[in-house]
Coordinates of N, CA and C in Angstrom, one line a residue:
X1 N 6.1 28.6 0.5 CA 5.9 27.2 0.1 C 7.3 26.5 0.0
X2 N 7.3 25.3 0.6 CA 8.6 24.5 0.5 C 8.8 23.9 -0.8
X3 N 10.0 23.8 -1.2 CA 10.4 23.1 -2.5 C 11.1 21.8 -2.1
X4 N 10.7 20.7 -2.7 CA 11.2 19.4 -2.5 C 12.4 19.2 -3.4
X5 N 13.6 18.8 -2.8 CA 14.8 18.7 -3.7 C 14.7 17.4 -4.5
X6 N 14.8 17.6 -5.8 CA 14.8 16.4 -6.7 C 16.1 16.4 -7.5
X7 N 16.8 15.3 -7.5 CA 18.0 15.2 -8.3 C 17.7 15.1 -9.8
X8 N 18.6 15.5 -10.6 CA 18.4 15.5 -12.0 C 18.4 14.1 -12.6
X9 N 19.1 13.1 -12.0 CA 19.1 11.8 -12.5 C 17.8 11.1 -12.2
X10 N 17.3 10.3 -13.2 CA 16.1 9.5 -13.0 C 14.9 10.4 -12.5
X11 N 14.8 11.6 -13.2 CA 13.9 12.6 -12.7 C 12.4 12.1 -12.7
X12 N 12.0 11.4 -13.7 CA 10.6 11.0 -13.8 C 10.3 10.0 -12.7
X13 N 11.3 9.1 -12.4 CA 11.0 8.1 -11.4 C 11.0 8.7 -10.0
X14 N 11.9 9.7 -9.8 CA 11.8 10.4 -8.5 C 10.6 11.2 -8.3
X15 N 10.1 11.9 -9.3 CA 8.8 12.6 -9.2 C 7.7 11.6 -8.9
X16 N 7.7 10.5 -9.5 CA 6.7 9.5 -9.3 C 6.7 9.0 -7.8
X17 N 7.8 8.7 -7.3 CA 7.9 8.2 -5.9 C 7.5 9.3 -4.9
X18 N 7.9 10.5 -5.2 CA 7.5 11.6 -4.2 C 6.0 11.8 -4.3
X19 N 5.5 12.0 -5.5 CA 4.0 12.3 -5.6 C 3.2 11.1 -5.1
X20 N 3.6 9.9 -5.4 CA 2.9 8.7 -4.9 C 2.9 8.6 -3.4
X21 N 4.1 9.0 -2.8 CA 4.2 9.0 -1.3 C 3.3 10.0 -0.7
X22 N 3.2 11.2 -1.3 CA 2.3 12.2 -0.8 C 0.8 11.7 -0.8
X23 N 0.5 11.0 -1.9 CA -0.9 10.6 -2.0 C -1.3 9.4 -1.1
X24 N -0.3 8.4 -1.0 CA -0.7 7.2 -0.2 C -0.3 7.2 1.2
X25 N 0.7 8.0 1.6 CA 1.3 8.0 2.9 C 1.1 9.3 3.7
X26 N 1.1 10.4 2.9 CA 1.1 11.7 3.6 C -0.3 12.2 4.0
X27 N -1.3 11.6 3.5 CA -2.7 12.1 3.8 C -2.9 13.5 3.3
X28 N -2.2 13.8 2.2 CA -2.2 15.2 1.8 C -3.5 15.6 1.1
X29 N -4.1 14.6 0.3 CA -5.3 14.8 -0.5 C -6.5 14.1 0.1
X30 N -7.6 14.8 0.0 CA -8.9 14.1 0.4 C -9.4 13.4 -0.8
X31 N -10.2 12.3 -0.6 CA -10.8 11.5 -1.7 C -11.6 12.5 -2.5
X32 N -11.4 12.4 -3.8 CA -12.1 13.2 -4.8 C -11.6 14.6 -5.0
X33 N -10.5 15.0 -4.3 CA -10.0 16.3 -4.4 C -9.3 16.6 -5.7
X34 N -9.4 17.8 -6.3 CA -8.7 18.2 -7.5 C -7.3 18.5 -7.1
X35 N -6.4 18.0 -8.0 CA -4.9 18.2 -7.8 C -4.4 19.2 -8.7
X36 N -3.6 20.1 -8.2 CA -3.0 21.1 -9.0 C -1.6 20.7 -9.5
X37 N -1.6 20.4 -10.8 CA -0.3 19.9 -11.4 C 0.7 21.1 -11.4
X38 N 0.2 22.3 -11.6 CA 1.1 23.5 -11.6 C 1.8 23.6 -10.2
X39 N 1.0 23.4 -9.2 CA 1.6 23.5 -7.8 C 2.6 22.4 -7.6
X40 N 2.4 21.2 -8.1 CA 3.4 20.1 -8.0 C 4.7 20.5 -8.7
X41 N 4.6 21.0 -9.9 CA 5.8 21.4 -10.6 C 6.6 22.4 -9.8
X42 N 5.9 23.4 -9.2 CA 6.6 24.4 -8.4 C 7.3 23.8 -7.2
X43 N 6.6 23.0 -6.5 CA 7.1 22.4 -5.3 C 8.3 21.5 -5.5
X44 N 8.2 20.7 -6.6 CA 9.3 19.8 -7.0 C 10.4 20.5 -7.7
X45 N 10.2 21.7 -8.2 CA 11.2 22.4 -8.9 C 11.6 21.8 -10.2
X46 N 10.6 21.2 -10.9 CA 10.9 20.5 -12.2 C 9.9 21.0 -13.3
X47 N 10.1 20.6 -14.5 CA 9.1 20.9 -15.6 C 7.9 20.1 -15.5
X48 N 6.9 20.4 -16.3 CA 5.7 19.7 -16.3 C 5.8 18.2 -16.8
X49 N 6.8 18.0 -17.7 CA 6.9 16.7 -18.3 C 7.1 15.5 -17.3
X50 N 8.0 15.6 -16.4 CA 8.1 14.4 -15.4 C 7.0 14.3 -14.5
X51 N 6.3 15.5 -14.2 CA 5.2 15.4 -13.3 C 4.0 14.7 -14.0
X52 N 3.8 15.1 -15.3 CA 2.7 14.4 -16.0 C 3.0 12.9 -16.3
X53 N 4.3 12.6 -16.4 CA 4.7 11.2 -16.6 C 4.3 10.4 -15.3
X54 N 4.5 11.1 -14.1 CA 4.1 10.5 -12.9 C 2.6 10.4 -12.7
X55 N 1.9 11.4 -13.1 CA 0.4 11.4 -13.1 C -0.2 10.3 -14.0
X56 N 0.4 10.1 -15.1 CA -0.1 9.1 -16.0 C 0.1 7.7 -15.4
X57 N 1.2 7.5 -14.8 CA 1.5 6.2 -14.1 C 0.5 6.0 -13.0
X58 N 0.2 7.0 -12.2 CA -0.7 7.0 -11.1 C -2.2 6.7 -11.6
X59 N -2.5 7.3 -12.8 CA -3.8 7.1 -13.4 C -3.9 5.6 -13.8
X60 N -2.9 5.0 -14.3 CA -2.9 3.6 -14.7 C -3.1 2.7 -13.5
X61 N -2.6 3.2 -12.3 CA -2.8 2.4 -11.1 C -4.1 2.6 -10.4
X62 N -4.9 3.6 -11.0 CA -6.2 3.9 -10.4 C -6.2 4.8 -9.2
X63 N -5.1 5.4 -9.0 CA -5.0 6.3 -7.8 C -5.5 7.7 -8.1
X64 N -5.3 8.2 -9.3 CA -5.9 9.4 -9.7 C -6.7 9.2 -11.0
X65 N -7.5 10.2 -11.3 CA -8.3 10.2 -12.5 C -8.0 11.5 -13.3
X66 N -7.7 11.3 -14.5 CA -7.4 12.5 -15.4 C -8.7 12.7 -16.3
X67 N -9.3 13.8 -16.1 CA -10.5 14.1 -16.8 C -10.2 15.2 -17.8
X68 N -10.3 14.9 -19.1 CA -10.0 15.9 -20.1 C -10.8 17.2 -19.9
X69 N -10.1 18.3 -20.0 CA -10.6 19.7 -19.9 C -11.1 20.0 -18.5
X70 N -11.0 19.0 -17.5 CA -11.4 19.3 -16.2 C -10.3 19.2 -15.1
X71 N -9.3 18.4 -15.4 CA -8.2 18.3 -14.5 C -7.9 16.9 -13.9
X72 N -7.1 16.9 -12.9 CA -6.6 15.6 -12.3 C -7.2 15.6 -10.9
X73 N -7.8 14.4 -10.6 CA -8.5 14.2 -9.3 C -8.0 13.0 -8.6
X74 N -7.8 13.2 -7.3 CA -7.5 12.0 -6.4 C -8.6 11.1 -6.4
X75 N -8.3 9.8 -6.3 CA -9.4 8.8 -6.3 C -10.5 9.1 -5.2
X76 N -11.7 9.0 -5.6 CA -12.8 9.3 -4.7 C -13.2 8.1 -3.9
X77 N -13.8 8.3 -2.8 CA -14.3 7.2 -1.9 C -15.6 6.6 -2.5
X78 N -15.5 5.4 -2.9 CA -16.7 4.7 -3.5 C -16.9 3.4 -2.7
X79 N -17.9 3.3 -1.9 CA -18.1 2.2 -1.0 C -18.3 0.9 -1.7
X80 N -19.0 0.9 -2.8 CA -19.2 -0.3 -3.6 C -17.9 -0.8 -4.2
X81 N -17.1 0.2 -4.8 CA -15.8 -0.2 -5.4 C -14.9 -0.7 -4.4
X82 N -14.9 -0.1 -3.2 CA -14.0 -0.5 -2.1 C -14.4 -2.0 -1.7
X83 N -15.6 -2.3 -1.6 CA -16.1 -3.6 -1.3 C -15.5 -4.6 -2.3
X84 N -15.6 -4.2 -3.6 CA -15.1 -5.1 -4.6 C -13.6 -5.3 -4.5
X85 N -12.9 -4.2 -4.2 CA -11.5 -4.3 -4.1 C -11.1 -5.2 -3.0
X86 N -11.8 -5.1 -1.9 CA -11.4 -6.0 -0.7 C -11.7 -7.5 -1.0
X87 N -12.8 -7.7 -1.8 CA -13.1 -9.1 -2.2 C -12.0 -9.7 -3.0
X88 N -11.5 -8.9 -4.0 CA -10.4 -9.4 -4.8 C -9.1 -9.5 -4.0
X89 N -8.9 -8.5 -3.2 CA -7.7 -8.5 -2.3 C -7.7 -9.8 -1.5
X90 N -8.8 -10.2 -0.9 CA -8.8 -11.4 0.0 C -8.3 -12.6 -0.8
X91 N -8.8 -12.8 -2.0 CA -8.4 -14.0 -2.8 C -7.0 -13.9 -3.2
X92 N -6.5 -12.8 -3.7 CA -5.2 -12.7 -4.2 C -4.1 -12.6 -3.1
X93 N -4.4 -12.0 -2.0 CA -3.5 -11.9 -0.9 C -3.4 -13.3 -0.2
X94 N -4.5 -14.0 -0.1 CA -4.4 -15.3 0.4 C -3.6 -16.2 -0.5
X95 N -3.7 -16.1 -1.8 CA -2.9 -16.8 -2.7 C -1.4 -16.5 -2.5
X96 N -1.1 -15.2 -2.3 CA 0.3 -14.8 -2.1 C 0.8 -15.4 -0.8
X97 N 0.0 -15.5 0.2 CA 0.5 -16.1 1.5 C 0.8 -17.6 1.3
X98 N -0.1 -18.2 0.6 CA 0.1 -19.7 0.3 C 1.4 -19.9 -0.5
X99 N 1.5 -19.1 -1.5 CA 2.7 -19.2 -2.4 C 4.0 -18.9 -1.6
X100 N 3.9 -17.9 -0.7 CA 5.1 -17.5 0.1 C 5.5 -18.7 1.0
X101 N 4.5 -19.2 1.7 CA 4.7 -20.3 2.6 C 5.3 -21.5 1.9
X102 N 4.7 -21.9 0.8 CA 5.2 -23.1 0.0 C 6.6 -22.8 -0.5
X103 N 6.8 -21.6 -1.1 CA 8.1 -21.3 -1.7 C 9.2 -21.2 -0.7
X104 N 9.0 -20.6 0.5 CA 10.0 -20.5 1.5 C 10.3 -21.8 2.1
X105 N 9.3 -22.6 2.3 CA 9.5 -24.0 2.9 C 10.4 -24.8 1.9
X106 N 10.1 -24.7 0.6 CA 10.9 -25.5 -0.3 C 12.3 -25.0 -0.4
X107 N 12.5 -23.7 -0.3 CA 13.9 -23.2 -0.5 C 14.6 -23.1 0.8
X108 N 13.9 -23.3 1.9 CA 14.6 -23.1 3.2 C 15.0 -21.7 3.5
X109 N 14.2 -20.8 3.0 CA 14.5 -19.3 3.2 C 14.0 -18.8 4.5
X110 N 14.6 -17.8 5.0 CA 14.1 -17.1 6.2 C 13.2 -16.0 5.9
X111 N 12.5 -15.4 6.9 CA 11.5 -14.4 6.6 C 12.0 -13.1 7.3
X112 N 13.3 -12.8 7.1 CA 13.9 -11.7 7.9 C 13.2 -10.4 7.6
X113 N 12.8 -10.1 6.4 CA 12.1 -8.8 6.1 C 10.8 -8.7 6.8
X114 N 10.0 -9.8 6.8 CA 8.7 -9.8 7.5 C 8.9 -9.6 9.0
X115 N 9.9 -10.3 9.6 CA 10.2 -10.1 11.0 C 10.7 -8.7 11.3
X116 N 11.5 -8.1 10.5 CA 11.9 -6.7 10.7 C 10.7 -5.8 10.6
X117 N 9.8 -6.0 9.7 CA 8.6 -5.2 9.6 C 7.8 -5.3 10.9
X118 N 7.6 -6.5 11.4 CA 6.8 -6.7 12.6 C 7.5 -5.9 13.8
X119 N 8.8 -5.9 13.8 CA 9.4 -5.2 14.9 C 9.1 -3.7 14.8
X120 N 9.2 -3.2 13.5 CA 8.9 -1.7 13.3 C 7.4 -1.4 13.7
X121 N 6.5 -2.3 13.3 CA 5.1 -2.1 13.6 C 4.9 -2.1 15.2
X122 N 5.6 -3.0 15.8 CA 5.4 -3.1 17.3 C 5.9 -1.8 18.0
X123 N 7.0 -1.3 17.4 CA 7.5 0.0 18.0 C 6.5 1.1 17.8
X124 N 5.9 1.2 16.6 CA 4.9 2.2 16.3 C 3.7 2.1 17.2
X125 N 3.2 0.8 17.4 CA 2.1 0.6 18.3 C 2.4 1.1 19.7
X126 N 3.6 0.7 20.2 CA 4.0 1.0 21.6 C 4.1 2.5 21.7
X127 N 4.5 3.2 20.7 CA 4.7 4.7 20.7 C 3.4 5.4 20.5
X128 N 2.3 4.7 20.1 CA 1.1 5.3 19.7 C 1.2 6.2 18.5
X129 N 2.1 5.8 17.6 CA 2.4 6.5 16.3 C 1.5 5.9 15.2
X130 N 0.3 6.4 15.0 CA -0.6 5.8 14.1 C -0.1 6.0 12.6
X131 N 0.5 7.1 12.3 CA 1.0 7.3 11.0 C 2.1 6.3 10.6
X132 N 3.0 6.1 11.5 CA 4.1 5.2 11.3 C 3.5 3.8 11.2
X133 N 2.5 3.5 12.0 CA 2.0 2.1 11.9 C 1.3 1.9 10.6
X134 N 0.5 2.9 10.1 CA -0.1 2.7 8.8 C 0.9 2.5 7.7
X135 N 2.0 3.2 7.8 CA 3.1 3.0 6.8 C 3.7 1.7 6.9
X136 N 4.1 1.3 8.1 CA 4.7 0.0 8.3 C 3.8 -1.2 8.0
X137 N 2.5 -1.0 8.3 CA 1.5 -2.1 8.1 C 1.4 -2.3 6.6
X138 N 1.4 -1.2 5.8 CA 1.3 -1.3 4.4 C 2.5 -2.0 3.8
X139 N 3.7 -1.6 4.4 CA 4.9 -2.2 3.9 C 5.0 -3.7 4.1
X140 N 4.4 -4.2 5.2 CA 4.3 -5.6 5.5 C 3.6 -6.4 4.4
X141 N 2.5 -5.8 3.9 CA 1.8 -6.5 2.8 C 2.6 -6.5 1.5
X142 N 3.3 -5.4 1.3 CA 4.2 -5.4 0.1 C 5.3 -6.4 0.2
X143 N 5.9 -6.6 1.4 CA 6.9 -7.7 1.5 C 6.3 -9.1 1.3
X144 N 5.1 -9.3 1.9 CA 4.4 -10.5 1.7 C 4.2 -10.9 0.2
X145 N 3.7 -9.9 -0.5 CA 3.5 -10.1 -2.0 C 4.8 -10.4 -2.7
X146 N 5.9 -9.7 -2.3 CA 7.2 -10.0 -2.9 C 7.6 -11.5 -2.6
X147 N 7.4 -12.0 -1.4 CA 7.8 -13.3 -1.1 C 7.1 -14.4 -1.9
X148 N 5.9 -14.0 -2.5 CA 5.2 -15.0 -3.3 C 5.9 -15.4 -4.5
X149 N 6.8 -14.5 -5.0 CA 7.6 -14.8 -6.2 C 6.8 -14.9 -7.5
X150 N 5.7 -14.2 -7.6 CA 4.9 -14.2 -8.8 C 4.7 -12.8 -9.3
X151 N 5.3 -12.4 -10.4 CA 5.3 -11.0 -10.8 C 3.9 -10.6 -11.2
X152 N 3.2 -11.4 -11.9 CA 1.8 -11.0 -12.3 C 0.9 -10.8 -11.1
X153 N 1.0 -11.7 -10.2 CA 0.2 -11.5 -8.9 C 0.6 -10.2 -8.2
X154 N 1.9 -10.0 -8.2 CA 2.4 -8.8 -7.5 C 1.9 -7.5 -8.2
X155 N 2.0 -7.5 -9.5 CA 1.5 -6.3 -10.2 C 0.0 -6.0 -9.9
X156 N -0.8 -7.0 -10.0 CA -2.2 -6.9 -9.8 C -2.6 -6.5 -8.4
X157 N -2.0 -7.2 -7.4 CA -2.3 -7.0 -6.0 C -1.7 -5.6 -5.6
X158 N -0.6 -5.2 -6.1 CA 0.0 -3.9 -5.7 C -1.0 -2.8 -6.1
X159 N -1.6 -2.9 -7.3 CA -2.5 -1.9 -7.8 C -3.7 -1.9 -6.9
X160 N -4.3 -3.0 -6.5 CA -5.4 -3.1 -5.6 C -5.1 -2.5 -4.2
X161 N -4.0 -2.9 -3.7 CA -3.6 -2.3 -2.4 C -3.4 -0.8 -2.4
X162 N -2.9 -0.3 -3.5 CA -2.7 1.1 -3.6 C -4.0 1.9 -3.7
X163 N -5.0 1.3 -4.4 CA -6.3 2.0 -4.4 C -7.0 2.0 -3.0
X164 N -6.8 0.8 -2.3 CA -7.4 0.8 -1.0 C -6.7 1.7 -0.1
X165 N -5.4 1.8 -0.1 CA -4.7 2.8 0.7 C -5.1 4.2 0.4
X166 N -5.3 4.5 -0.9 CA -5.7 5.9 -1.2 C -7.1 6.2 -0.7
X167 N -8.0 5.3 -0.7 CA -9.3 5.6 -0.2 C -9.4 5.5 1.3
X168 N -8.6 4.7 2.0 CA -8.8 4.4 3.4 C -7.7 4.9 4.3
X169 N -6.7 5.7 3.8 CA -5.6 6.1 4.6 C -6.0 6.8 5.9
X170 N -6.9 7.7 5.8 CA -7.3 8.5 7.0 C -8.0 7.6 8.0
X171 N -8.8 6.6 7.5 CA -9.5 5.7 8.3 C -8.6 4.8 9.1
X172 N -7.5 4.3 8.4 CA -6.6 3.4 9.0 C -5.8 4.2 10.1
X173 N -5.4 5.4 9.8 CA -4.6 6.2 10.7 C -5.4 6.4 12.0
X174 N -6.7 6.7 11.8 CA -7.5 7.0 13.0 C -8.1 5.8 13.7
X175 N -7.9 4.6 13.1 CA -8.4 3.4 13.7 C -7.7 3.1 15.0
X176 N -8.5 2.5 15.9 CA -7.9 2.1 17.2 C -7.6 0.7 17.3
X177 N -7.4 0.0 16.1 CA -7.3 -1.4 16.1 C -5.9 -1.9 15.7
X178 N -4.9 -1.0 15.8 CA -3.5 -1.3 15.4 C -3.0 -2.6 16.1
X179 N -3.3 -2.8 17.4 CA -2.8 -4.0 18.1 C -3.4 -5.2 17.5
X180 N -4.7 -5.2 17.1 CA -5.3 -6.3 16.4 C -4.7 -6.6 15.1
X181 N -4.4 -5.5 14.3 CA -3.8 -5.7 13.0 C -2.4 -6.3 13.1
X182 N -1.6 -5.9 14.1 CA -0.3 -6.4 14.4 C -0.4 -7.9 14.7
X183 N -1.3 -8.3 15.6 CA -1.5 -9.7 15.9 C -1.8 -10.5 14.7
X184 N -2.6 -10.0 13.8 CA -2.9 -10.7 12.5 C -1.7 -10.9 11.7
X185 N -0.9 -9.8 11.6 CA 0.4 -9.9 10.8 C 1.3 -10.9 11.4
X186 N 1.4 -11.0 12.7 CA 2.2 -12.0 13.4 C 1.8 -13.4 13.0
X187 N 0.4 -13.6 13.0 CA -0.1 -14.9 12.7 C 0.2 -15.3 11.3
X188 N 0.1 -14.3 10.4 CA 0.5 -14.6 9.0 C 2.0 -15.0 8.8
X189 N 2.8 -14.2 9.5 CA 4.2 -14.4 9.4 C 4.6 -15.8 10.0
X190 N 4.0 -16.2 11.1 CA 4.3 -17.5 11.8 C 3.9 -18.6 10.8
X191 N 2.8 -18.5 10.2 CA 2.3 -19.5 9.2 C 3.3 -19.7 8.1
X192 N 3.7 -18.5 7.5 CA 4.7 -18.6 6.4 C 6.0 -19.1 6.8
X193 N 6.5 -18.7 8.0 CA 7.7 -19.3 8.5 C 7.7 -20.8 8.7
X194 N 6.5 -21.3 9.1 CA 6.3 -22.7 9.4 C 6.1 -23.5 8.1
X195 N 6.0 -22.8 6.9 CA 5.7 -23.4 5.7 C 4.3 -24.0 5.6
X196 N 3.4 -23.5 6.4 CA 2.0 -24.0 6.4 C 1.1 -23.1 5.5
X197 N 1.0 -23.5 4.3 CA 0.2 -22.8 3.3 C -1.2 -22.6 3.7
X198 N -1.8 -23.6 4.3 CA -3.2 -23.5 4.7 C -3.4 -22.5 5.8
X199 N -2.5 -22.6 6.8 CA -2.6 -21.6 7.9 C -2.4 -20.2 7.4
X200 N -1.4 -20.0 6.5 CA -1.1 -18.7 5.9 C -2.3 -18.1 5.2
X201 N -3.0 -19.0 4.4 CA -4.2 -18.6 3.7 C -5.3 -18.2 4.7
X202 N -5.5 -19.0 5.7 CA -6.6 -18.7 6.7 C -6.3 -17.4 7.5
X203 N -5.0 -17.2 7.9 CA -4.7 -16.0 8.7 C -4.8 -14.8 7.8
X204 N -4.5 -14.9 6.6 CA -4.6 -13.7 5.7 C -6.0 -13.3 5.4
X205 N -6.9 -14.3 5.2 CA -8.3 -14.1 5.0 C -8.9 -13.5 6.2
X206 N -8.6 -14.0 7.4 CA -9.1 -13.4 8.7 C -8.7 -12.0 8.8
X207 N -7.5 -11.6 8.4 CA -7.0 -10.3 8.6 C -7.8 -9.3 7.6
X208 N -7.9 -9.7 6.4 CA -8.6 -8.9 5.4 C -10.1 -8.7 5.8
X209 N -10.7 -9.7 6.3 CA -12.1 -9.6 6.8 C -12.2 -8.7 8.0
X210 N -11.2 -8.7 8.9 CA -11.2 -7.8 10.0 C -11.1 -6.4 9.5
X211 N -10.3 -6.1 8.5 CA -10.2 -4.8 8.0 C -11.5 -4.3 7.4
X212 N -12.2 -5.2 6.7 CA -13.5 -4.8 6.1 C -14.5 -4.5 7.2
X213 N -14.5 -5.3 8.2 CA -15.5 -5.1 9.3 C -15.2 -3.9 10.1
X214 N -13.9 -3.5 10.3 CA -13.6 -2.4 11.1 C -13.5 -1.0 10.4
X215 N -13.3 -1.1 9.1 CA -13.3 0.2 8.3 C -14.7 0.6 8.0

């Protein structure tokens, strides 16, 4: 069994980042799977305390469920809950796109981070690297949320996006629609760069609806 190197500084935060990455990006756990906290502590080479601190944060985000006397479980696939999450995501992410377009237009800011993300996505699509595309596609949405400049919106939407990623990671990786998703992302970025809040809203809604239809 491999042991992951964890530095002693900011131990709890590092454990959280590693465990969260395994859950959302590594495809390590199946929906509804029971998670061994003891195994995590051995792999990370740390005590139970920072691992449980990470688990509690992930529970607050809705990524895991802690059941008293039963254990810790990865979020299960729930079609109705997923539909609800996407409905809220559409409204909030469209709002984020509108805010980003308006804010960047007023400040005269560039969208360098979005453009760099698009380049990484294009490379992943060209290479047929679905895992990398899934990771970079998720990062694009995180950048978009950050550009909105609204901390409350970012907190809420990040939680929703994390739950969707947890339930849909395998489906996104196996999807054959990466080129379509990239085209959607480019349309969103163009609208934001142009300062067109209405177009940014429409492009974002179209993208989310495509995800719902194709997942």
